[in-house]
Every structure is written in structure tokens, then in C-alpha cells.
PDB file of C-alpha atoms and ligand atoms in Angstrom:
ATOM      1  CA  ALA A1329       0.000   0.000   0.000  1.00 39.00           C
ATOM      2  CA  LYS A1330       2.864   2.371   0.850  1.00 43.00           C
ATOM      3  CA  ALA A1331       4.251   2.272  -2.637  1.00 46.00           C
ATOM      4  CA  ASP A1332       6.584   4.957  -3.950  1.00 48.00           C
ATOM      5  CA  GLY A1333       5.168   8.368  -4.859  1.00 47.00           C
ATOM      6  CA  ARG A1334       4.928   7.591  -8.496  1.00 50.00           C
ATOM      7  CA  SER A1335       2.724   4.525  -8.369  1.00 47.00           C
ATOM      8  CA  THR A1336       0.520   6.057  -5.653  1.00 45.00           C
ATOM      9  CA  PHE A1337       0.056   9.065  -7.889  1.00 47.00           C
ATOM     10  CA  ARG A1338      -0.843   6.814 -10.785  1.00 47.00           C
ATOM     11  CA  PHE A1339      -3.220   4.793  -8.675  1.00 49.00           C
ATOM     12  CA  PHE A1340      -5.205   7.788  -7.499  1.00 50.00           C
ATOM     13  CA  GLU A1341      -5.172   9.805 -10.694  1.00 59.00           C
ATOM     14  CA  PRO A1342      -5.340   7.447 -13.627  1.00 65.00           C
ATOM     15  CA  GLY A1343      -6.550  10.251 -15.911  1.00 68.00           C
ATOM     16  CA  MET A1344      -3.410  12.302 -15.363  1.00 68.00           C
ATOM     17  CA  ASP A1345      -1.212   9.970 -17.301  1.00 85.00           C
ATOM     18  CA  ALA A1346      -3.495   9.944 -20.311  1.00 86.00           C
ATOM     19  CA  ARG A1347      -3.675  13.740 -20.363  1.00 87.00           C
ATOM     20  CA  LEU A1348       0.082  14.010 -20.116  1.00 90.00           C
ATOM     21  CA  GLN A1349       0.515  11.490 -22.899  1.00 89.00           C
ATOM     22  CA  ALA A1350      -1.941  13.318 -25.138  1.00 90.00           C
ATOM     23  CA  ARG A1351      -0.079  16.544 -24.503  1.00 91.00           C
ATOM     24  CA  ARG A1352       3.303  14.932 -25.315  1.00 92.00           C
ATOM     25  CA  ALA A1353       1.812  13.474 -28.484  1.00 92.00           C
ATOM     26  CA  LEU A1354       0.498  16.892 -29.508  1.00 94.00           C
ATOM     27  CA  GLU A1355       3.929  18.446 -28.953  1.00 95.00           C
ATOM     28  CA  LEU A1356       5.594  15.769 -31.070  1.00 95.00           C
ATOM     29  CA  ASP A1357       2.967  16.135 -33.794  1.00 96.00           C
ATOM     30  CA  LEU A1358       3.447  19.921 -33.812  1.00 97.00           C
ATOM     31  CA  ARG A1359       7.196  19.553 -34.330  1.00 97.00           C
ATOM     32  CA  LYS A1360       6.551  17.040 -37.127  1.00 97.00           C
ATOM     33  CA  ALA A1361       3.932  19.324 -38.679  1.00 97.00           C
ATOM     34  CA  LEU A1362       6.478  22.131 -38.966  1.00 97.00           C
ATOM     35  CA  VAL A1363       9.106  19.863 -40.572  1.00 97.00           C
ATOM     36  CA  ASN A1364       6.566  18.232 -42.917  1.00 96.00           C
ATOM     37  CA  GLN A1365       4.973  21.572 -43.794  1.00 96.00           C
ATOM     38  CA  GLU A1366       1.497  20.500 -42.760  1.00 97.00           C
ATOM     39  CA  PHE A1367       0.338  24.013 -41.847  1.00 98.00           C
ATOM     40  CA  GLU A1368      -1.836  26.097 -44.134  1.00 98.00           C
ATOM     41  CA  LEU A1369      -2.986  29.685 -44.147  1.00 98.00           C
ATOM     42  CA  TYR A1370      -6.573  30.750 -44.646  1.00 98.00           C
ATOM     43  CA  TYR A1371      -7.484  34.341 -45.422  1.00 98.00           C
ATOM     44  CA  GLN A1372     -10.432  36.378 -44.181  1.00 98.00           C
ATOM     45  CA  PRO A1373     -11.337  39.675 -45.915  1.00 98.00           C
ATOM     46  CA  LEU A1374     -11.491  43.049 -44.147  1.00 98.00           C
ATOM     47  CA  LEU A1375     -13.849  45.560 -45.726  1.00 98.00           C
ATOM     48  CA  ASN A1376     -14.030  49.326 -45.667  1.00 98.00           C
ATOM     49  CA  VAL A1377     -17.441  50.199 -44.211  1.00 97.00           C
ATOM     50  CA  ALA A1378     -18.038  53.216 -46.457  1.00 96.00           C
ATOM     51  CA  THR A1379     -17.063  51.638 -49.789  1.00 95.00           C
ATOM     52  CA  ARG A1380     -17.888  47.974 -48.954  1.00 95.00           C
ATOM     53  CA  ARG A1381     -14.651  47.121 -50.729  1.00 96.00           C
ATOM     54  CA  VAL A1382     -12.115  44.586 -49.537  1.00 97.00           C
ATOM     55  CA  THR A1383      -9.071  46.460 -48.180  1.00 98.00           C
ATOM     56  CA  GLY A1384      -7.067  43.462 -47.053  1.00 98.00           C
ATOM     57  CA  PHE A1385      -6.989  39.998 -45.530  1.00 98.00           C
ATOM     58  CA  GLU A1386      -6.104  38.528 -42.166  1.00 98.00           C
ATOM     59  CA  ALA A1387      -3.956  35.404 -42.372  1.00 98.00           C
ATOM     60  CA  LEU A1388      -5.260  32.692 -40.035  1.00 98.00           C
ATOM     61  CA  LEU A1389      -3.294  29.548 -39.318  1.00 98.00           C
ATOM     62  CA  ARG A1390      -4.812  26.136 -40.043  1.00 98.00           C
ATOM     63  CA  TRP A1391      -3.519  22.686 -39.187  1.00 98.00           C
ATOM     64  CA  PRO A1392      -5.034  19.825 -41.163  1.00 97.00           C
ATOM     65  CA  HIS A1393      -3.729  16.999 -38.987  1.00 94.00           C
ATOM     66  CA  PRO A1394      -3.077  13.816 -41.030  1.00 91.00           C
ATOM     67  CA  GLU A1395      -5.109  11.607 -38.628  1.00 92.00           C
ATOM     68  CA  ARG A1396      -7.201  13.940 -36.509  1.00 92.00           C
ATOM     69  CA  GLY A1397      -8.522  16.294 -39.180  1.00 95.00           C
ATOM     70  CA  MET A1398      -8.536  20.085 -38.902  1.00 96.00           C
ATOM     71  CA  ILE A1399      -7.254  21.275 -35.519  1.00 95.00           C
ATOM     72  CA  PRO A1400      -8.322  24.866 -34.702  1.00 95.00           C
ATOM     73  CA  PRO A1401      -5.563  27.368 -33.798  1.00 97.00           C
ATOM     74  CA  ASP A1402      -6.946  27.898 -30.286  1.00 96.00           C
ATOM     75  CA  ALA A1403      -6.239  24.194 -29.654  1.00 95.00           C
ATOM     76  CA  PHE A1404      -2.547  24.224 -30.618  1.00 97.00           C
ATOM     77  CA  ILE A1405      -1.155  27.775 -30.582  1.00 98.00           C
ATOM     78  CA  PRO A1406      -1.072  27.958 -26.749  1.00 97.00           C
ATOM     79  CA  VAL A1407       0.928  24.683 -26.732  1.00 97.00           C
ATOM     80  CA  ALA A1408       3.248  25.971 -29.469  1.00 98.00           C
ATOM     81  CA  GLU A1409       3.754  29.104 -27.360  1.00 97.00           C
ATOM     82  CA  GLU A1410       4.610  27.112 -24.231  1.00 96.00           C
ATOM     83  CA  ILE A1411       7.284  25.061 -25.977  1.00 96.00           C
ATOM     84  CA  GLY A1412       8.638  28.000 -27.977  1.00 96.00           C
ATOM     85  CA  LEU A1413       7.652  26.417 -31.285  1.00 98.00           C
ATOM     86  CA  ILE A1414       5.506  29.450 -32.098  1.00 98.00           C
ATOM     87  CA  VAL A1415       8.711  31.276 -33.069  1.00 98.00           C
ATOM     88  CA  PRO A1416       9.506  29.116 -36.140  1.00 98.00           C
ATOM     89  CA  ILE A1417       5.774  28.597 -36.840  1.00 98.00           C
ATOM     90  CA  GLY A1418       5.179  32.364 -36.684  1.00 98.00           C
ATOM     91  CA  GLU A1419       8.096  32.919 -39.025  1.00 98.00           C
ATOM     92  CA  TRP A1420       6.593  30.452 -41.479  1.00 98.00           C
ATOM     93  CA  VAL A1421       3.227  32.257 -41.257  1.00 98.00           C
ATOM     94  CA  LEU A1422       4.838  35.641 -41.928  1.00 98.00           C
ATOM     95  CA  ARG A1423       6.904  34.381 -44.882  1.00 98.00           C
ATOM     96  CA  GLN A1424       3.996  32.484 -46.436  1.00 98.00           C
ATOM     97  CA  ALA A1425       1.506  35.358 -45.982  1.00 98.00           C
ATOM     98  CA  CYS A1426       3.880  37.999 -47.376  1.00 98.00           C
ATOM     99  CA  ALA A1427       4.864  35.791 -50.329  1.00 98.00           C
ATOM    100  CA  GLU A1428       1.189  35.247 -51.148  1.00 98.00           C
ATOM    101  CA  ALA A1429       0.231  38.913 -50.688  1.00 98.00           C
ATOM    102  CA  ALA A1430       3.075  40.111 -52.931  1.00 98.00           C
ATOM    103  CA  GLY A1431       1.114  38.632 -55.837  1.00 97.00           C
ATOM    104  CA  TRP A1432      -2.199  40.310 -54.957  1.00 97.00           C
ATOM    105  CA  PRO A1433      -3.524  43.643 -56.271  1.00 96.00           C
ATOM    106  CA  GLU A1434      -1.386  46.481 -54.923  1.00 95.00           C
ATOM    107  CA  MET A1435      -3.938  48.155 -52.673  1.00 95.00           C
ATOM    108  CA  ILE A1436      -4.702  44.934 -50.790  1.00 98.00           C
ATOM    109  CA  LYS A1437      -3.097  44.651 -47.345  1.00 98.00           C
ATOM    110  CA  ILE A1438      -2.139  41.563 -45.389  1.00 98.00           C
ATOM    111  CA  ALA A1439      -2.578  41.269 -41.609  1.00 99.00           C
ATOM    112  CA  VAL A1440      -0.488  38.737 -39.688  1.00 99.00           C
ATOM    113  CA  ASN A1441      -0.948  37.784 -36.024  1.00 98.00           C
ATOM    114  CA  LEU A1442       2.145  37.936 -33.820  1.00 98.00           C
ATOM    115  CA  SER A1443       2.334  35.982 -30.564  1.00 97.00           C
ATOM    116  CA  PRO A1444       3.790  37.772 -27.510  1.00 96.00           C
ATOM    117  CA  VAL A1445       6.309  34.901 -27.387  1.00 96.00           C
ATOM    118  CA  GLN A1446       7.729  35.997 -30.760  1.00 97.00           C
ATOM    119  CA  PHE A1447       8.808  39.238 -29.070  1.00 96.00           C
ATOM    120  CA  LYS A1448      11.158  37.251 -26.832  1.00 94.00           C
ATOM    121  CA  ASN A1449      13.098  36.325 -29.957  1.00 94.00           C
ATOM    122  CA  LYS A1450      15.889  38.873 -30.389  1.00 93.00           C
ATOM    123  CA  ARG A1451      15.800  38.411 -34.147  1.00 96.00           C
ATOM    124  CA  LEU A1452      12.143  39.386 -34.676  1.00 98.00           C
ATOM    125  CA  VAL A1453      12.851  42.673 -36.485  1.00 98.00           C
ATOM    126  CA  GLU A1454      15.659  41.118 -38.554  1.00 98.00           C
ATOM    127  CA  THR A1455      13.335  38.296 -39.575  1.00 98.00           C
ATOM    128  CA  VAL A1456      10.628  40.731 -40.678  1.00 98.00           C
ATOM    129  CA  VAL A1457      13.163  42.754 -42.706  1.00 98.00           C
ATOM    130  CA  GLU A1458      14.449  39.532 -44.303  1.00 98.00           C
ATOM    131  CA  VAL A1459      10.953  38.374 -45.234  1.00 98.00           C
ATOM    132  CA  LEU A1460      10.075  41.763 -46.763  1.00 98.00           C
ATOM    133  CA  GLN A1461      13.259  41.673 -48.846  1.00 98.00           C
ATOM    134  CA  GLU A1462      12.769  38.057 -49.936  1.00 98.00           C
ATOM    135  CA  THR A1463       9.153  38.510 -50.948  1.00 98.00           C
ATOM    136  CA  GLY A1464       9.411  42.078 -52.260  1.00 98.00           C
ATOM    137  CA  LEU A1465       6.241  43.039 -50.359  1.00 98.00           C
ATOM    138  CA  ASP A1466       5.869  46.785 -49.773  1.00 98.00           C
ATOM    139  CA  PRO A1467       6.066  47.239 -45.949  1.00 98.00           C
ATOM    140  CA  ALA A1468       3.092  49.623 -46.187  1.00 98.00           C
ATOM    141  CA  ARG A1469       0.953  46.611 -47.148  1.00 98.00           C
ATOM    142  CA  LEU A1470       1.853  44.648 -44.022  1.00 98.00           C
ATOM    143  CA  GLU A1471      -0.121  44.927 -40.774  1.00 98.00           C
ATOM    144  CA  LEU A1472       1.010  43.125 -37.643  1.00 98.00           C
ATOM    145  CA  GLU A1473      -1.671  42.292 -35.076  1.00 98.00           C
ATOM    146  CA  ILE A1474      -0.635  42.091 -31.451  1.00 97.00           C
ATOM    147  CA  THR A1475      -2.566  41.761 -28.205  1.00 94.00           C
ATOM    148  CA  GLU A1476      -2.080  44.011 -25.208  1.00 91.00           C
ATOM    149  CA  SER A1477      -0.090  41.303 -23.394  1.00 91.00           C
ATOM    150  CA  VAL A1478       2.855  42.406 -25.569  1.00 94.00           C
ATOM    151  CA  LEU A1479       2.720  45.690 -23.642  1.00 91.00           C
ATOM    152  CA  LEU A1480       2.389  44.229 -20.144  1.00 87.00           C
ATOM    153  CA  HIS A1481       4.597  45.506 -17.299  1.00 77.00           C
ATOM    154  CA  GLY A1482       8.305  45.789 -17.963  1.00 76.00           C
ATOM    155  CA  SER A1483       7.830  45.721 -21.714  1.00 86.00           C
ATOM    156  CA  ALA A1484       9.921  48.764 -22.672  1.00 89.00           C
ATOM    157  CA  GLY A1485      11.907  46.443 -24.942  1.00 93.00           C
ATOM    158  CA  ASN A1486       8.760  45.381 -26.782  1.00 95.00           C
ATOM    159  CA  VAL A1487       7.681  48.999 -27.291  1.00 95.00           C
ATOM    160  CA  ALA A1488      11.090  49.671 -28.849  1.00 96.00           C
ATOM    161  CA  VAL A1489      10.648  46.648 -31.146  1.00 97.00           C
ATOM    162  CA  LEU A1490       7.173  47.845 -32.179  1.00 97.00           C
ATOM    163  CA  GLN A1491       8.606  51.272 -32.959  1.00 97.00           C
ATOM    164  CA  GLU A1492      11.360  49.700 -35.103  1.00 98.00           C
ATOM    165  CA  LEU A1493       8.701  47.779 -37.022  1.00 98.00           C
ATOM    166  CA  LYS A1494       6.611  50.918 -37.444  1.00 98.00           C
ATOM    167  CA  ASP A1495       9.678  52.820 -38.671  1.00 98.00           C
ATOM    168  CA  LEU A1496       9.973  50.230 -41.449  1.00 98.00           C
ATOM    169  CA  GLY A1497       6.587  51.441 -42.668  1.00 98.00           C
ATOM    170  CA  ILE A1498       4.628  48.491 -41.256  1.00 98.00           C
ATOM    171  CA  ARG A1499       1.276  49.135 -39.572  1.00 98.00           C
ATOM    172  CA  ILE A1500       0.568  47.868 -36.069  1.00 98.00           C
ATOM    173  CA  SER A1501      -2.914  46.832 -34.923  1.00 98.00           C
ATOM    174  CA  MET A1502      -4.153  46.195 -31.397  1.00 96.00           C
ATOM    175  CA  ASP A1503      -6.100  42.921 -31.566  1.00 96.00           C
ATOM    176  CA  ASP A1504      -9.010  41.842 -29.323  1.00 94.00           C
ATOM    177  CA  PHE A1505      -9.362  45.407 -28.055  1.00 93.00           C
ATOM    178  CA  GLY A1506     -11.473  45.738 -24.929  1.00 88.00           C
ATOM    179  CA  THR A1507     -10.987  42.220 -23.580  1.00 88.00           C
ATOM    180  CA  GLY A1508      -7.861  42.796 -21.493  1.00 79.00           C
ATOM    181  CA  TYR A1509      -7.369  44.431 -18.136  1.00 75.00           C
ATOM    182  CA  SER A1510      -6.447  48.045 -18.749  1.00 68.00           C
ATOM    183  CA  SER A1511      -6.612  48.542 -22.472  1.00 71.00           C
ATOM    184  CA  LEU A1512      -6.715  52.327 -22.336  1.00 84.00           C
ATOM    185  CA  SER A1513      -3.350  52.715 -20.650  1.00 85.00           C
ATOM    186  CA  TYR A1514      -1.756  50.724 -23.472  1.00 87.00           C
ATOM    187  CA  LEU A1515      -2.862  53.309 -25.994  1.00 90.00           C
ATOM    188  CA  GLN A1516      -0.443  55.736 -24.341  1.00 88.00           C
ATOM    189  CA  LYS A1517       2.445  53.353 -24.626  1.00 88.00           C
ATOM    190  CA  PHE A1518       2.381  53.002 -28.382  1.00 93.00           C
ATOM    191  CA  PRO A1519       0.748  54.807 -31.331  1.00 94.00           C
ATOM    192  CA  PHE A1520      -1.251  51.961 -32.866  1.00 97.00           C
ATOM    193  CA  ASP A1521      -2.575  52.351 -36.394  1.00 98.00           C
ATOM    194  CA  LYS A1522      -5.695  50.308 -35.786  1.00 98.00           C
ATOM    195  CA  LEU A1523      -7.927  49.034 -32.987  1.00 96.00           C
ATOM    196  CA  LYS A1524      -9.659  45.724 -33.632  1.00 97.00           C
ATOM    197  CA  ILE A1525     -12.823  45.682 -31.545  1.00 96.00           C
ATOM    198  CA  ASP A1526     -13.253  42.213 -30.094  1.00 95.00           C
ATOM    199  CA  GLN A1527     -16.103  40.135 -31.481  1.00 95.00           C
ATOM    200  CA  SER A1528     -17.683  39.720 -28.035  1.00 94.00           C
ATOM    201  CA  PHE A1529     -18.896  43.351 -28.250  1.00 94.00           C
ATOM    202  CA  VAL A1530     -20.252  42.902 -31.777  1.00 96.00           C
ATOM    203  CA  ARG A1531     -22.110  39.732 -30.752  1.00 95.00           C
ATOM    204  CA  GLU A1532     -23.983  41.591 -27.996  1.00 93.00           C
ATOM    205  CA  LEU A1533     -24.836  44.614 -30.127  1.00 90.00           C
ATOM    206  CA  SER A1534     -28.527  43.842 -30.476  1.00 84.00           C
ATOM    207  CA  ASP A1535     -29.123  42.516 -26.950  1.00 86.00           C
ATOM    208  CA  ARG A1536     -27.205  44.893 -24.745  1.00 88.00           C
ATOM    209  CA  PRO A1537     -27.259  48.684 -24.904  1.00 88.00           C
ATOM    210  CA  GLU A1538     -23.910  48.606 -23.082  1.00 90.00           C
ATOM    211  CA  ALA A1539     -22.248  46.911 -26.047  1.00 90.00           C
ATOM    212  CA  MET A1540     -23.435  49.701 -28.325  1.00 92.00           C
ATOM    213  CA  ALA A1541     -22.129  52.328 -25.874  1.00 92.00           C
ATOM    214  CA  ILE A1542     -18.747  50.618 -25.741  1.00 92.00           C
ATOM    215  CA  ILE A1543     -18.478  50.460 -29.517  1.00 94.00           C
ATOM    216  CA  ARG A1544     -19.454  54.114 -29.746  1.00 95.00           C
ATOM    217  CA  ALA A1545     -16.724  54.985 -27.228  1.00 94.00           C
ATOM    218  CA  VAL A1546     -14.063  52.941 -29.034  1.00 94.00           C
ATOM    219  CA  THR A1547     -14.813  54.369 -32.494  1.00 96.00           C
ATOM    220  CA  GLY A1548     -14.738  57.868 -30.936  1.00 96.00           C
ATOM    221  CA  LEU A1549     -11.410  57.045 -29.325  1.00 94.00           C
ATOM    222  CA  GLY A1550     -10.126  55.828 -32.683  1.00 95.00           C
ATOM    223  CA  ARG A1551     -11.141  59.062 -34.359  1.00 96.00           C
ATOM    224  CA  SER A1552      -9.511  61.231 -31.676  1.00 95.00           C
ATOM    225  CA  LEU A1553      -6.294  59.231 -31.715  1.00 95.00           C
ATOM    226  CA  GLN A1554      -6.272  58.846 -35.523  1.00 96.00           C
ATOM    227  CA  MET A1555      -6.567  55.095 -35.414  1.00 97.00           C
ATOM    228  CA  LEU A1556      -8.727  52.984 -37.710  1.00 97.00           C
ATOM    229  CA  THR A1557     -11.342  50.842 -35.983  1.00 98.00           C
ATOM    230  CA  THR A1558     -12.137  47.344 -37.236  1.00 98.00           C
ATOM    231  CA  ALA A1559     -15.063  45.365 -35.857  1.00 98.00           C
ATOM    232  CA  GLU A1560     -14.497  41.613 -35.797  1.00 97.00           C
ATOM    233  CA  GLY A1561     -17.104  38.863 -35.948  1.00 98.00           C
ATOM    234  CA  VAL A1562     -19.725  40.747 -37.983  1.00 98.00           C
ATOM    235  CA  GLU A1563     -22.369  38.148 -38.836  1.00 97.00           C
ATOM    236  CA  THR A1564     -25.601  40.044 -39.576  1.00 96.00           C
ATOM    237  CA  PRO A1565     -26.674  43.021 -41.738  1.00 96.00           C
ATOM    238  CA  GLU A1566     -28.107  44.570 -38.574  1.00 95.00           C
ATOM    239  CA  GLN A1567     -24.700  44.519 -36.875  1.00 96.00           C
ATOM    240  CA  LEU A1568     -23.127  46.024 -39.990  1.00 97.00           C
ATOM    241  CA  GLU A1569     -25.733  48.773 -40.033  1.00 96.00           C
ATOM    242  CA  ARG A1570     -25.137  49.696 -36.403  1.00 95.00           C
ATOM    243  CA  LEU A1571     -21.356  49.607 -36.734  1.00 97.00           C
ATOM    244  CA  SER A1572     -21.597  51.802 -39.794  1.00 97.00           C
ATOM    245  CA  ARG A1573     -23.775  54.302 -37.924  1.00 95.00           C
ATOM    246  CA  GLU A1574     -21.208  54.460 -35.109  1.00 94.00           C
ATOM    247  CA  GLY A1575     -18.451  55.356 -37.552  1.00 95.00           C
ATOM    248  CA  CYS A1576     -16.533  52.112 -37.404  1.00 97.00           C
ATOM    249  CA  THR A1577     -14.099  52.195 -40.354  1.00 98.00           C
ATOM    250  CA  GLU A1578     -13.652  48.504 -41.155  1.00 98.00           C
ATOM    251  CA  VAL A1579     -15.507  45.232 -40.703  1.00 98.00           C
ATOM    252  CA  GLN A1580     -14.597  41.560 -40.789  1.00 98.00           C
ATOM    253  CA  GLY A1581     -16.819  38.530 -40.283  1.00 98.00           C
ATOM    254  CA  TYR A1582     -18.887  35.643 -41.598  1.00 98.00           C
ATOM    255  CA  LEU A1583     -21.416  38.100 -43.085  1.00 97.00           C
ATOM    256  CA  PHE A1584     -18.864  38.606 -45.856  1.00 97.00           C
ATOM    257  CA  SER A1585     -16.771  35.481 -45.690  1.00 97.00           C
ATOM    258  CA  GLU A1586     -15.258  32.879 -43.444  1.00 97.00           C
ATOM    259  CA  PRO A1587     -11.485  32.494 -43.661  1.00 98.00           C
ATOM    260  CA  ARG A1588     -10.737  30.589 -46.898  1.00 97.00           C
ATOM    261  CA  PRO A1589      -7.649  29.309 -48.776  1.00 97.00           C
ATOM    262  CA  ALA A1590      -5.759  31.699 -51.072  1.00 96.00           C
ATOM    263  CA  SER A1591      -6.934  29.689 -54.075  1.00 96.00           C
ATOM    264  CA  GLU A1592     -10.331  31.398 -53.606  1.00 97.00           C
ATOM    265  CA  LEU A1593      -8.840  34.888 -53.809  1.00 95.00           C
ATOM    266  CA  ALA A1594     -10.943  36.066 -56.752  1.00 93.00           C
ATOM    267  CA  ARG A1595     -14.191  35.236 -54.952  1.00 94.00           C
ATOM    268  CA  LEU A1596     -12.872  36.652 -51.669  1.00 94.00           C
ATOM    269  CA  LEU A1597     -11.969  39.959 -53.328  1.00 95.00           C
ATOM    270  CA  ALA A1598     -15.538  40.330 -54.577  1.00 94.00           C
ATOM    271  CA  CYS A1599     -17.276  39.326 -51.352  1.00 92.00           C
ATOM    272  CA  GLY A1600     -18.456  42.838 -50.426  1.00 85.00           C
ATOM    273  CA  THR A1601     -20.308  43.379 -53.689  1.00 79.00           C
ATOM    274  CA  GLN A1602     -22.549  40.295 -53.427  1.00 62.00           C
ATOM    275  CA  PRO A1603     -24.775  40.740 -50.355  1.00 52.00           C
TER     276      PRO A1603
HETATM  277  P1  C2E B1071      -8.130  36.379 -33.802  1.00 88.22           P
HETATM  278  O1  C2E B1071      -6.816  36.925 -34.246  1.00 88.22           O
HETATM  279  O2  C2E B1071      -8.971  37.221 -32.928  1.00 88.22           O
HETATM  280  O3  C2E B1071      -8.873  35.959 -35.143  1.00 88.22           O
HETATM  281  C1  C2E B1071     -10.259  36.081 -35.345  1.00 88.22           C
HETATM  282  C2  C2E B1071     -10.968  34.767 -35.159  1.00 88.22           C
HETATM  283  O4  C2E B1071     -12.376  34.979 -35.301  1.00 88.22           O
HETATM  284  C3  C2E B1071     -10.614  33.708 -36.201  1.00 88.22           C
HETATM  285  O5  C2E B1071     -10.668  32.445 -35.558  1.00 88.22           O
HETATM  286  C4  C2E B1071     -11.752  33.837 -37.205  1.00 88.22           C
HETATM  287  O6  C2E B1071     -11.969  32.672 -37.966  1.00 88.22           O
HETATM  288  C5  C2E B1071     -12.905  34.102 -36.277  1.00 88.22           C
HETATM  289  N1  C2E B1071     -14.018  34.797 -36.935  1.00 88.22           N
HETATM  290  C6  C2E B1071     -13.959  35.670 -37.960  1.00 88.22           C
HETATM  291  N2  C2E B1071     -15.169  36.133 -38.286  1.00 88.22           N
HETATM  292  C7  C2E B1071     -16.053  35.543 -37.442  1.00 88.22           C
HETATM  293  C8  C2E B1071     -17.481  35.618 -37.289  1.00 88.22           C
HETATM  294  O7  C2E B1071     -18.185  36.334 -37.990  1.00 88.22           O
HETATM  295  N3  C2E B1071     -18.008  34.853 -36.294  1.00 88.22           N
HETATM  296  C9  C2E B1071     -17.264  34.062 -35.501  1.00 88.22           C
HETATM  297  N4  C2E B1071     -17.869  33.341 -34.548  1.00 88.22           N
HETATM  298  N5  C2E B1071     -15.910  33.969 -35.615  1.00 88.22           N
HETATM  299  C10 C2E B1071     -15.317  34.699 -36.583  1.00 88.22           C
HETATM  300  P2  C2E B1071      -9.536  31.336 -35.799  1.00 88.22           P
HETATM  301  O8  C2E B1071      -9.084  31.355 -37.232  1.00 88.22           O
HETATM  302  O9  C2E B1071     -10.045  30.049 -35.229  1.00 88.22           O
HETATM  303  O10 C2E B1071      -8.335  31.861 -34.923  1.00 88.22           O
HETATM  304  C11 C2E B1071      -8.442  31.924 -33.525  1.00 88.22           C
HETATM  305  C12 C2E B1071      -7.278  32.656 -32.920  1.00 88.22           C
HETATM  306  O11 C2E B1071      -6.055  31.937 -33.106  1.00 88.22           O
HETATM  307  C13 C2E B1071      -7.016  34.032 -33.533  1.00 88.22           C
HETATM  308  O12 C2E B1071      -7.916  34.977 -33.008  1.00 88.22           O
HETATM  309  C14 C2E B1071      -5.580  34.259 -33.102  1.00 88.22           C
HETATM  310  O13 C2E B1071      -5.531  34.711 -31.765  1.00 88.22           O
HETATM  311  C15 C2E B1071      -5.004  32.867 -33.182  1.00 88.22           C
HETATM  312  N6  C2E B1071      -4.264  32.725 -34.459  1.00 88.22           N
HETATM  313  C16 C2E B1071      -4.726  32.347 -35.678  1.00 88.22           C
HETATM  314  N7  C2E B1071      -3.715  32.330 -36.591  1.00 88.22           N
HETATM  315  C17 C2E B1071      -2.605  32.735 -35.925  1.00 88.22           C
HETATM  316  C18 C2E B1071      -1.221  32.920 -36.306  1.00 88.22           C
HETATM  317  O14 C2E B1071      -0.806  32.764 -37.470  1.00 88.22           O
HETATM  318  N8  C2E B1071      -0.359  33.306 -35.319  1.00 88.22           N
HETATM  319  C19 C2E B1071      -0.769  33.520 -34.026  1.00 88.22           C
HETATM  320  N9  C2E B1071       0.149  33.883 -33.119  1.00 88.22           N
HETATM  321  N10 C2E B1071      -2.034  33.368 -33.645  1.00 88.22           N
HETATM  322  C20 C2E B1071      -2.953  32.981 -34.576  1.00 88.22           C
HETATM  323 CA1   CA B1072      -6.128  38.769 -35.179  1.00 88.22          CA
HETATM  324 CA1   CA B1073      -9.189  39.397 -32.692  1.00 88.22          CA
HETATM  325 CA1   CA B1074      -8.910  36.323 -30.418  1.00 88.22          CA
END
């Protein structure tokens, strides 16, 4: 009965082992996926509210797992971040997205998500410069989306990195705006080009007057600080109508298109004109 710690632990928590094994398997699969180039990028259009024209696309990572089917990014990016694998994966995303976008019409922008973990890599700016040179993409067509966690306490180094990126002519967007702890103070730390209003506010637009008030405040803030405002997760014409009335500058969501492979670019570019 008084067995060593290990077997006691196993005896009382049989599920633990299975979870740990599943996690190890996922880590191994992720490393293999990078080597075997299993990842894909899907693209979701962003539209100008006034013109209803596509202004750019957000690149969203997809992992068609050979045995388990499509694994959503929320299910593997946190693991990739914990084991540091998000650095090479993020570099692949950036290179792939910029290479693709370099072949698109010139006014179309490409938005790429950056993990806070990528900022721990000393070579982040160098990598971005390299990718821009390799692909020939005009830096003015690249937008990097970051979350406020990049600006958390003691992040003077990250602010400097963001400024270096901005000095290259790249635009910087604040993603998931309004979901963090003290979003407003972050707006003083760095001059963002764009605020992406989190989809949770858009979802509640019709049910909660508070959501409308918050969106009104954020678009007003954007105007005063000369930042564009993009609403995410727009699914209904009613939401679009309200966002438009509040002076939101850009929209993104299933109302126009889900994220799709680059092979569907022609249809994606036209998605605002077919209601
Ligand atoms: P995000 O950056 O906030 O991306 C927006 C998410 O909302 C995407 O989910 C998109 O498919 C989804 N979405 C867009 N329109 C609608 C809509 O109308 N309704 C609903 N319900 N959802 C909508 P996805 O592609 O599953 O990505 C989830 C998250 O994974 C992203 O959230 C981002 O944080 C992360 N992610 C995706 N690709 C990358 C990447 O290349 N690098 C990093 N670091 N993170 C990524
Ligand atoms: Ca994003
Ligand atoms: Ca977002
Ligand atoms: Ca998100």
C-alpha cells in the first residue's frame, strides 16, 4: 500500500497519465507538422465600411492533422507558445503570408498575427526585414496584429521593437481590443494604427445597450487618436448597419466570408459586392 510516490500518484489519478501522454503526443505532432509543412494559411477579408470594398486579408493559421482532421488554432497555438515552437511557426506564417500577398492587387493589405512569445526572440525585427526583402512586399501593405499582453509591465523592450517595425513602414494593430485588463493605458504606450474591436462586443450589439455604448466609445477614441477601428465577428446586416452608424471604419466577419484558402482569392476579393 505504501508504494513509492509515483505509483501512488498513478493509482489515485489514472486520468493524469493519459492527459500528459496526449499533450506529449500533440507536442511531437506539432514539431513534425512544422518539418513536414502540414500548416496552411486561410485568409479572411477586411472591408471598408463606407465603400464595402475589400481592403485586405487577415492570415489565419490552419492545421489539417493527417489523422485527426482540422485542428483549430486555439487548440494548438497555446501549446506551441509554451514550448517555444511558435517562433519558427510564426516565421513560417509571416513568410507564407507575405509571399502570397506580394502577388495580390497592390492596394490589398495583409494582416499577420504575432504571438507575444515571438517578441522574446531577439531576431524578430531582422526576420521581418528579411521576409520583406525576400518577398518584395511593400512594408506599407503589411499589418502586424498584437494583443495588449505584448505591452504588459516591464515591456519597454517590446515597445522599442514595435517602434522599429513601425519605422519600417509596417502598420501595427491592437487585436481583441477591450478584452484585457487596462486597455486604455496601453494606448499611451504606443501609437497603434488600428484598434480591432473584439467580437464579443459585436455579438452583444442587439441585446445589450452597453455593447453599443462601448463600440461608440471605441470608435470615438479611434477618431480622436487617428486610429482605424475594425469590428471583428460581424455576422448580420443589422450589426453592420449599427457599426456603420457608429463610424466604425472597417468590418470583418462571416457576413462577408469565413477564412478561406488563397486559391479562392478572386471570390474573396468580390465578397463585399454580393450581399
Ligand atoms: P483572432 O486573431 O482574434 O482571429 C479572429 C478569429 O475569429 C478567427 O478564428 C476567425 O476565424 C474568427 N471569426 C472571424 N469572423 C467571425 C465571425 O463572424 N463569427 C465568428 N464566430 N468567428 C469569426 P480562428 O481562425 O479560429 O483563430 C483563432 C485565434 O487563433 C485568432 O484569433 C488568433 O488569436 C489565433 N491565431 C490564428 N492564426 C494565428 C497565427 O498565425 N499566429 C498567431 N500567433 N495566432 C494565430
Ligand atoms: Ca487577429
Ligand atoms: Ca481578434
Ligand atoms: Ca482572439
